[in-house]
Coordinates of C-alpha atoms in Angstrom, one line a residue:
M1111 CA 109.0 106.3 130.8
S1112 CA 110.3 109.9 130.3
A1113 CA 107.6 112.6 130.2
N1114 CA 108.3 113.6 126.6
S1115 CA 107.0 110.1 125.6
W1116 CA 103.6 110.7 127.2
T1117 CA 100.4 111.2 125.3
I1118 CA 98.4 114.4 125.6
A1119 CA 95.8 112.6 127.7
A1120 CA 98.4 111.2 130.2
A1121 CA 100.2 114.5 130.5
R1122 CA 96.9 116.4 131.0
D1123 CA 96.0 114.2 133.9
A1124 CA 99.4 114.3 135.4
L1125 CA 99.5 118.1 135.2
R1126 CA 96.1 118.5 136.8
K1127 CA 97.1 116.2 139.6
G1128 CA 100.3 118.1 140.2
E1129 CA 102.4 115.1 139.4
I1130 CA 104.6 117.2 137.1
S1131 CA 104.8 120.8 136.2
A1132 CA 104.4 122.2 132.7
V1133 CA 108.0 123.6 133.0
D1134 CA 109.4 120.1 133.8
L1135 CA 107.4 118.6 131.0
T1136 CA 108.6 121.2 128.6
M1137 CA 112.2 120.7 129.7
S1138 CA 111.9 117.0 129.0
C1139 CA 110.8 117.8 125.4
L1140 CA 113.5 120.4 124.9
A1141 CA 116.2 117.8 125.9
A1142 CA 114.7 115.3 123.6
M1143 CA 114.7 117.9 120.8
D1144 CA 118.4 118.5 121.2
A1145 CA 119.2 114.8 121.3
G1146 CA 117.1 114.3 118.1
D1147 CA 118.9 116.8 115.9
A1148 CA 119.9 114.0 113.5
L1149 CA 116.2 113.7 112.4
N1150 CA 116.2 117.4 111.2
A1151 CA 112.6 117.6 112.4
Y1152 CA 112.9 121.1 114.0
V1153 CA 114.0 124.0 111.8
H1154 CA 113.5 126.8 114.3
K1155 CA 113.7 126.0 118.1
T1156 CA 112.0 128.4 120.5
P1157 CA 113.1 127.3 124.0
E1158 CA 112.7 130.7 125.6
L1159 CA 109.1 131.1 124.3
A1160 CA 108.3 127.5 125.4
L1161 CA 109.5 128.1 128.9
E1162 CA 107.6 131.4 129.1
Q1163 CA 104.4 129.7 128.0
A1164 CA 105.1 126.7 130.3
R1165 CA 105.4 129.1 133.3
A1166 CA 102.1 130.7 132.3
A1167 CA 100.5 127.3 132.0
D1168 CA 101.6 126.4 135.5
A1169 CA 100.0 129.5 136.8
R1170 CA 96.7 128.6 135.2
L1171 CA 97.0 125.1 136.5
A1172 CA 97.6 126.4 140.0
A1173 CA 94.5 128.6 139.7
G1174 CA 92.4 125.7 138.6
E1175 CA 91.9 127.2 135.2
A1176 CA 93.3 124.5 132.9
P1177 CA 91.9 123.8 129.5
A1178 CA 92.7 120.4 128.0
M1179 CA 95.8 121.6 126.2
C1180 CA 97.2 123.6 129.1
G1181 CA 100.9 122.9 129.5
I1182 CA 101.1 120.5 126.6
P1183 CA 104.4 121.0 124.5
L1184 CA 103.7 121.0 120.8
G1185 CA 105.7 121.4 117.5
M1186 CA 104.3 123.7 114.9
K1187 CA 104.6 123.0 111.2
D1188 CA 106.5 125.8 109.4
L1189 CA 103.3 126.9 107.6
F1190 CA 101.7 128.4 110.7
A1191 CA 102.4 132.0 111.3
V1192 CA 103.7 132.7 114.8
K1193 CA 104.4 136.3 115.8
G1194 CA 108.1 137.1 115.8
V1195 CA 109.1 133.5 114.9
P1196 CA 110.5 132.6 111.4
T1197 CA 107.9 131.2 109.2
Q1198 CA 109.4 130.1 105.9
A1199 CA 107.1 127.3 104.6
G1200 CA 110.3 125.3 103.9
S1201 CA 111.3 127.8 101.2
N1202 CA 114.3 130.1 100.5
I1203 CA 112.0 132.7 99.1
L1204 CA 110.6 133.4 102.7
R1205 CA 114.0 133.3 104.4
G1206 CA 114.1 135.9 107.2
F1207 CA 110.3 136.4 107.2
K1208 CA 108.9 136.8 110.7
P1209 CA 105.1 137.5 110.9
E1210 CA 103.7 140.3 112.9
Y1211 CA 100.7 138.1 113.8
D1212 CA 99.6 134.6 114.9
S1213 CA 97.6 132.2 112.7
T1214 CA 94.1 131.5 114.1
V1215 CA 95.2 127.9 114.9
T1216 CA 98.2 129.0 116.9
T1217 CA 96.0 131.7 118.7
K1218 CA 93.5 129.0 119.6
L1219 CA 96.2 126.6 120.9
F1220 CA 98.0 129.3 122.8
G1221 CA 94.7 130.4 124.3
A1222 CA 94.2 126.8 125.4
G1223 CA 97.5 126.9 127.2
A1224 CA 99.6 124.9 124.8
V1225 CA 103.4 125.3 124.7
M1226 CA 105.3 125.8 121.4
L1227 CA 108.7 124.1 121.2
G1228 CA 109.6 125.3 117.7
K1229 CA 108.8 125.2 114.0
L1230 CA 108.9 121.8 112.2
N1231 CA 110.3 120.8 108.8
M1232 CA 108.1 120.3 105.8
D1233 CA 108.2 120.1 102.0
E1234 CA 108.5 123.5 100.4
F1235 CA 105.1 125.2 100.4
A1236 CA 103.7 121.8 101.3
M1237 CA 104.4 120.5 97.8
G1238 CA 105.8 117.0 98.3
S1239 CA 105.3 113.5 99.7
S1240 CA 108.8 112.9 101.2
N1241 CA 110.0 116.2 102.8
E1242 CA 112.8 116.3 100.3
S1243 CA 111.8 119.6 98.7
S1244 CA 112.5 121.5 102.0
C1245 CA 115.1 124.3 101.9
Y1246 CA 116.3 122.9 105.2
G1247 CA 117.1 119.5 103.8
P1248 CA 114.9 116.4 104.4
A1249 CA 113.5 115.4 107.8
V1250 CA 114.4 111.8 108.6
N1251 CA 112.0 109.1 109.7
P1252 CA 112.9 107.8 113.2
W1253 CA 112.1 104.3 111.9
K1254 CA 115.1 102.8 110.3
I1255 CA 116.1 99.6 108.5
D1256 CA 119.7 98.7 108.1
D1257 CA 121.7 101.9 107.2
R1258 CA 119.0 103.4 105.0
Q1259 CA 117.6 106.7 106.0
L1260 CA 113.8 106.7 105.3
T1261 CA 111.5 109.5 104.5
P1262 CA 108.9 110.5 107.1
G1263 CA 106.5 111.3 104.3
G1264 CA 105.3 114.8 103.4
S1265 CA 104.5 117.5 103.4
S1266 CA 104.2 117.3 107.2
G1267 CA 107.3 115.1 107.5
G1268 CA 108.9 117.1 110.4
S1269 CA 105.7 116.9 112.4
A1270 CA 105.3 113.2 111.9
A1271 CA 109.0 112.5 112.7
A1272 CA 108.9 114.7 115.9
V1273 CA 105.8 113.0 117.3
A1274 CA 107.0 109.5 116.5
A1275 CA 110.4 110.2 118.1
D1276 CA 108.8 111.8 121.2
L1277 CA 110.4 115.2 120.4
C1278 CA 107.0 116.7 121.4
L1279 CA 103.7 115.4 122.6
A1280 CA 101.9 116.3 119.4
A1281 CA 102.2 118.6 116.4
T1282 CA 100.2 120.6 113.9
G1283 CA 100.0 119.5 110.3
T1284 CA 98.3 120.5 107.1
D1285 CA 96.7 118.3 104.5
T1286 CA 96.2 119.4 100.9
G1287 CA 96.3 115.9 99.3
G1288 CA 97.4 113.6 102.1
S1289 CA 100.1 115.6 103.9
I1290 CA 98.8 114.7 107.4
R1291 CA 97.7 111.1 106.7
Q1292 CA 100.6 109.8 104.6
P1293 CA 103.4 110.9 107.0
A1294 CA 101.3 109.7 109.9
A1295 CA 101.1 106.2 108.3
F1296 CA 104.9 106.3 107.5
C1297 CA 105.8 107.1 111.1
G1298 CA 103.3 105.0 113.0
I1299 CA 101.3 107.8 114.5
T1300 CA 97.7 109.2 114.2
G1301 CA 96.8 112.1 112.0
I1302 CA 93.4 113.5 111.1
K1303 CA 92.4 115.8 108.3
P1304 CA 89.1 117.4 109.4
T1305 CA 86.3 118.4 107.1
Y1306 CA 87.2 121.4 104.9
G1307 CA 86.1 124.5 106.9
R1308 CA 86.3 122.9 110.3
V1309 CA 89.7 124.5 111.1
S1310 CA 90.5 128.0 110.1
R1311 CA 93.1 128.5 107.4
W1312 CA 93.8 132.2 108.3
G1313 CA 97.5 132.7 108.9
I1314 CA 98.5 129.5 107.3
V1315 CA 100.7 129.9 104.2
A1316 CA 98.5 128.8 101.4
Y1317 CA 99.2 126.1 98.8
A1318 CA 95.8 125.3 97.3
S1319 CA 93.1 127.2 99.0
S1320 CA 90.1 125.0 98.2
L1321 CA 92.0 121.9 99.4
D1322 CA 94.2 123.0 102.4
Q1323 CA 93.1 121.9 105.8
A1324 CA 95.0 121.9 109.2
G1325 CA 94.8 119.1 111.7
P1326 CA 96.5 117.5 114.6
M1327 CA 99.2 114.8 114.5
T1328 CA 99.3 112.8 117.7
K1329 CA 100.3 109.6 119.5
S1330 CA 96.8 108.3 119.8
V1331 CA 93.2 108.8 118.6
R1332 CA 92.2 110.3 122.0
D1333 CA 95.0 112.9 121.7
A1334 CA 93.7 113.7 118.2
A1335 CA 90.2 114.3 119.6
I1336 CA 91.5 116.5 122.4
M1337 CA 93.8 118.6 120.1
L1338 CA 91.2 119.0 117.3
G1339 CA 88.8 120.4 119.9
A1340 CA 91.3 123.1 120.6
M1341 CA 92.1 123.9 117.0
A1342 CA 88.6 123.9 115.5
G1343 CA 85.9 126.6 115.4
H1344 CA 84.4 129.3 113.3
D1345 CA 86.7 132.2 112.2
P1346 CA 85.2 135.3 110.6
K1347 CA 88.7 136.0 109.1
D1348 CA 88.4 132.9 107.0
S1349 CA 85.5 133.1 104.5
T1350 CA 85.6 129.3 104.1
S1351 CA 85.3 128.6 107.9
A1352 CA 82.1 126.9 108.9
D1353 CA 79.9 128.6 111.4
L1354 CA 79.3 125.4 113.4
A1355 CA 79.6 124.5 117.0
V1356 CA 82.6 122.4 118.0
P1357 CA 81.5 119.1 119.5
D1358 CA 83.3 117.4 122.4
F1359 CA 85.3 115.0 120.2
E1360 CA 86.8 113.2 123.1
A1361 CA 83.4 112.4 124.6
A1362 CA 82.5 110.7 121.2
L1363 CA 85.1 108.0 121.9
T1364 CA 82.6 105.4 123.2
G1365 CA 84.3 102.4 121.5
D1366 CA 80.9 101.2 120.3
I1367 CA 80.3 100.8 116.6
R1368 CA 77.8 98.0 116.6
G1369 CA 75.4 98.2 113.7
Q1370 CA 77.6 100.8 111.9
V1371 CA 78.2 100.3 108.2
I1372 CA 81.8 100.4 107.0
G1373 CA 82.3 100.8 103.3
I1374 CA 85.1 99.0 101.4
P1375 CA 85.8 100.7 98.1
T1376 CA 86.5 98.2 95.3
E1377 CA 88.4 100.9 93.3
Y1378 CA 91.0 101.1 96.0
R1379 CA 92.2 97.6 95.4
L1380 CA 94.8 98.7 92.8
D1381 CA 96.6 96.4 90.4
G1382 CA 100.1 95.8 91.8
M1383 CA 99.1 96.7 95.4
P1384 CA 101.8 95.1 97.7
A1385 CA 100.5 91.9 99.3
E1386 CA 101.4 93.2 102.8
M1387 CA 99.2 96.3 102.2
A1388 CA 96.3 94.2 101.0
A1389 CA 96.7 91.9 104.0
I1390 CA 96.8 94.7 106.5
W1391 CA 93.7 96.2 104.9
D1392 CA 91.9 92.8 105.2
R1393 CA 93.0 92.6 108.8
G1394 CA 91.5 96.0 109.5
I1395 CA 88.3 94.9 107.9
E1396 CA 88.1 91.9 110.2
M1397 CA 88.8 94.1 113.2
M1398 CA 85.8 96.3 112.3
R1399 CA 83.6 93.3 111.7
D1400 CA 84.6 91.8 115.0
A1401 CA 83.7 95.0 116.7
G1402 CA 80.1 94.6 115.4
A1403 CA 80.2 96.7 112.3
E1404 CA 78.6 95.7 109.0
I1405 CA 81.1 95.5 106.2
R1406 CA 79.8 96.5 102.8
E1407 CA 81.6 96.6 99.4
I1408 CA 81.0 100.0 97.8
S1409 CA 81.9 101.6 94.5
L1410 CA 83.5 105.0 94.1
P1411 CA 83.7 104.9 90.3
H1412 CA 85.5 108.2 89.7
T1413 CA 88.4 107.4 92.0
K1414 CA 90.6 106.6 89.0
Y1415 CA 90.5 110.2 87.9
A1416 CA 91.4 111.6 91.3
L1417 CA 95.1 112.0 90.9
P1418 CA 95.1 113.8 87.5
T1419 CA 92.2 116.0 88.8
Y1420 CA 94.2 116.9 91.9
Y1421 CA 97.3 117.6 89.9
V1422 CA 95.4 120.1 87.7
I1423 CA 93.5 121.9 90.5
A1424 CA 96.2 122.1 93.1
P1425 CA 98.9 123.5 90.9
A1426 CA 96.4 126.0 89.4
E1427 CA 95.6 127.3 92.8
A1428 CA 99.3 127.3 93.8
S1429 CA 100.3 129.4 90.7
S1430 CA 97.8 132.0 91.9
N1431 CA 98.7 131.9 95.6
L1432 CA 102.5 132.0 95.1
A1433 CA 102.4 135.0 92.7
R1434 CA 102.6 137.2 95.8
Y1435 CA 106.2 136.1 96.5
D1436 CA 108.1 138.5 94.3
G1437 CA 110.9 140.0 96.4
V1438 CA 109.1 143.3 96.8
R1439 CA 107.6 143.3 100.3
Y1440 CA 109.2 140.5 102.3
G1441 CA 111.4 137.5 102.1
H1442 CA 114.3 136.9 99.6
R1443 CA 115.2 139.4 97.0
A1444 CA 117.8 138.6 94.3
K1445 CA 120.8 140.8 93.8
L1446 CA 120.4 142.7 90.5
A1447 CA 122.9 143.7 87.9
Q1448 CA 123.2 147.2 86.7
G1449 CA 120.4 147.9 84.3
D1450 CA 118.0 145.3 85.7
G1451 CA 114.5 146.4 86.1
I1452 CA 111.4 145.1 87.9
T1453 CA 110.9 142.2 85.5
E1454 CA 114.4 141.0 86.1
M1455 CA 114.0 141.3 89.8
Y1456 CA 110.8 139.1 89.7
E1457 CA 112.5 136.6 87.5
K1458 CA 115.7 136.3 89.4
T1459 CA 114.1 136.3 92.8
R1460 CA 111.6 133.6 92.0
A1461 CA 114.2 131.5 90.2
E1462 CA 116.5 131.6 93.2
G1463 CA 113.8 131.4 95.9
F1464 CA 111.6 128.6 94.6
G1465 CA 112.9 125.0 94.5
A1466 CA 112.5 122.7 91.5
E1467 CA 109.2 121.0 92.6
V1468 CA 107.5 124.4 93.4
Q1469 CA 108.6 125.8 90.1
R1470 CA 107.3 122.7 88.3
R1471 CA 103.8 123.1 89.9
I1472 CA 103.7 126.8 89.3
M1473 CA 104.4 126.3 85.6
T1474 CA 101.9 123.5 85.4
G1475 CA 99.2 125.6 87.2
T1476 CA 99.9 128.6 85.0
Y1477 CA 99.6 126.4 81.9
V1478 CA 96.2 124.9 82.8
L1479 CA 94.8 128.3 83.6
S1480 CA 96.1 129.9 80.4
A1481 CA 93.8 131.0 77.5
G1482 CA 93.1 128.1 75.2
F1483 CA 93.7 125.4 77.9
Y1484 CA 91.5 126.6 80.8
D1485 CA 88.4 124.7 79.6
A1486 CA 90.4 121.6 78.4
Y1487 CA 92.2 121.2 81.8
Y1488 CA 91.0 123.3 84.7
N1489 CA 87.3 123.5 84.0
R1490 CA 87.2 119.8 83.2
A1491 CA 89.1 119.0 86.4
R1492 CA 86.5 121.0 88.4
K1493 CA 83.7 118.9 86.8
V1494 CA 85.4 115.6 87.6
R1495 CA 85.9 116.9 91.2
A1496 CA 82.2 117.3 91.5
L1497 CA 81.7 113.7 90.3
I1498 CA 84.2 112.4 92.9
K1499 CA 82.4 114.3 95.6
R1500 CA 79.1 112.9 94.4
D1501 CA 80.4 109.3 94.6
F1502 CA 81.0 109.8 98.4
E1503 CA 77.6 111.5 98.9
Q1504 CA 75.9 108.5 97.3
A1505 CA 77.7 106.0 99.4
F1506 CA 76.9 107.9 102.6
A1507 CA 73.2 108.4 101.5
A1508 CA 73.0 104.6 101.0
G1509 CA 73.7 104.1 104.7
V1510 CA 77.5 103.9 104.9
H1511 CA 78.9 105.5 108.1
A1512 CA 82.6 105.4 107.3
I1513 CA 84.9 104.1 104.7
L1514 CA 88.0 102.0 105.4
A1515 CA 91.0 102.0 103.0
P1516 CA 94.8 102.1 103.0
A1517 CA 96.5 105.4 103.8
T1518 CA 99.5 104.8 101.5
P1519 CA 100.5 102.3 98.8
S1520 CA 103.4 101.1 100.9
S1521 CA 105.5 101.6 104.0
A1522 CA 108.1 104.4 104.1
F1523 CA 110.7 104.4 101.3
G1524 CA 114.3 105.6 101.4
I1525 CA 115.3 109.2 101.0
G1526 CA 116.3 109.8 97.3
E1527 CA 114.6 106.6 96.1
Q1528 CA 111.6 108.1 94.4
G1529 CA 110.8 110.8 92.0
G1530 CA 114.3 111.5 90.8
S1531 CA 113.7 111.3 87.0
D1532 CA 110.0 110.9 87.1
P1533 CA 108.0 113.2 89.5
V1534 CA 104.8 111.2 88.8
E1535 CA 106.4 108.3 90.8
M1536 CA 106.3 110.5 93.8
Y1537 CA 102.8 111.8 93.1
L1538 CA 101.5 108.2 93.2
N1539 CA 102.0 108.2 97.0
D1540 CA 98.8 110.3 97.1
V1541 CA 96.6 107.8 95.3
F1542 CA 94.5 106.9 98.4
T1543 CA 94.4 110.3 100.0
V1544 CA 93.6 113.1 97.4
T1545 CA 90.0 112.0 97.0
L1546 CA 89.1 113.3 100.5
N1547 CA 90.6 116.7 99.8
L1548 CA 88.8 117.0 96.5
A1549 CA 85.5 116.0 98.3
G1550 CA 86.2 118.1 101.4
L1551 CA 85.7 115.1 103.7
P1552 CA 87.4 114.2 107.0
G1553 CA 89.9 111.4 107.1
V1554 CA 92.1 109.8 109.8
S1555 CA 95.1 107.6 109.5
V1556 CA 95.7 105.0 112.3
P1557 CA 98.8 102.7 112.6
V1558 CA 97.7 99.1 112.4
G1559 CA 100.8 97.0 112.2
L1560 CA 104.4 96.4 110.9
D1561 CA 105.4 95.1 107.6
Q1562 CA 108.0 92.4 107.1
K1563 CA 110.8 95.0 107.3
G1564 CA 109.5 96.2 110.7
L1565 CA 108.1 99.5 109.4
P1566 CA 104.7 100.8 110.4
M1567 CA 101.7 100.6 108.1
G1568 CA 98.5 102.6 108.5
L1569 CA 94.9 102.5 107.4
Q1570 CA 92.6 105.4 106.9
L1571 CA 89.0 105.9 107.8
I1572 CA 86.9 108.4 105.8
G1573 CA 83.9 110.0 107.4
R1574 CA 80.8 111.9 106.6
P1575 CA 81.2 115.7 106.5
W1576 CA 81.2 117.4 109.9
E1577 CA 81.1 114.1 111.7
E1578 CA 84.7 114.0 113.0
G1579 CA 83.4 112.7 116.4
A1580 CA 81.9 109.6 114.8
L1581 CA 85.0 109.2 112.6
L1582 CA 87.3 109.4 115.6
N1583 CA 85.2 106.8 117.4
H1584 CA 85.6 104.4 114.4
A1585 CA 89.4 105.1 114.5
Y1586 CA 89.4 104.5 118.3
V1587 CA 87.9 101.1 117.7
L1588 CA 90.4 100.3 115.0
E1589 CA 93.3 101.5 117.2
S1590 CA 92.1 99.5 120.2
A1591 CA 91.8 96.3 118.1
A1592 CA 95.1 96.8 116.4
G1593 CA 97.0 97.3 119.7
F1594 CA 99.8 99.1 117.9
V1595 CA 102.5 99.9 120.5
A1596 CA 105.7 99.6 118.5
K1597 CA 108.2 102.5 118.7
P1598 CA 111.3 103.4 116.7
N1599 CA 114.5 102.1 118.2
N1600 CA 116.0 105.5 119.2
W1601 CA 119.0 105.1 116.9
W1602 CA 119.5 108.9 116.6

């Protein structure tokens, strides 16, 4: 087994024992990155920075000062600001932009000794479920059937593809409506969206500020616990960051959930759900029951309003956040004709710089915030959001410790197969995931099995706010029972 295929936990132990150096581990990942170019997962490689950080990690290891992430090679989603490294959020409008600062998440990871291999592909401004809106072209799922190229999901598609293909040991992702959990399920890896406020948003290019949350995308639940511990923590630069201590998430992985109550939401059993998805959900329920958990049917009655609520609130916030991209201070600026003024510069720059999906969401968001429609759409969506959150609060107050549900309606679909003439078709991929973002809850996707086509399928566990340790322990039990060890066939 080559070193780039190791988990964080295995690599951490080998590094501390001196069985491999951080430089050699990084070199293994850099070689895999180059061999995996066909997946289009990396959009900016940073080998010089990676080796510099690896040498620094080796010095810390030699001195016996090695945090859990010391020497671990990671990929960084293209939303995270890294000083001196292009950060484009998958958009032409930020072409050439190199931040003069690091995001809080990258600062924390680098402080913990992590190594950055490069920036990873993503849907433009995190708006998408297939990575097809990226200005770099789509990332490709390393899982393949016949000659079809499959989507790795979105928006963190490059992160999921890179982790699944062993082009890094783990990656950062962000989740606004499922953008960690859906690609994790499509690519057969683990991904956790923490409670809103657990991980700082400072220095992450914003999509919808009340929904965005960063989290780790890893090869195992234990790795997710290790990496989340390095990413989380209070940040005074983020007014929504929670001033709470960061628990030892790895220590919470006891594997014991006896007596815990697992809720099964009846509203998630949708009409037309593929039989394979229903079967794998039922299999997951039995796994949790066999582990000693109590299974309880619950109702989340406002779930049916979650998608329309999300697709009012998220575009509204995006229309405000993306107003700053105007060609004046940084990024792309359109060439102007003689006589053009400031208005023409704004119009031409934004028309050239933003892709079709981003333009669609900006226009939708501007519309629902406009005079005469604010109360009818945005204000009403905010009220429904409160009801969705209350559904979860009532379930947890009634004794439910975690909720088990599908992560996606299906396994990965082919690139170009959805959303062509009807964007709503693509939006339906978020049907099981957006509720957590609206309620601010933590959720984790775990691979459980393969469908008849040989593609991975994942289930998600939804936890109580601020109880990521308990949630990860539930996920650890599910992971152990499922025994998912399948890997893509290395066709690239």
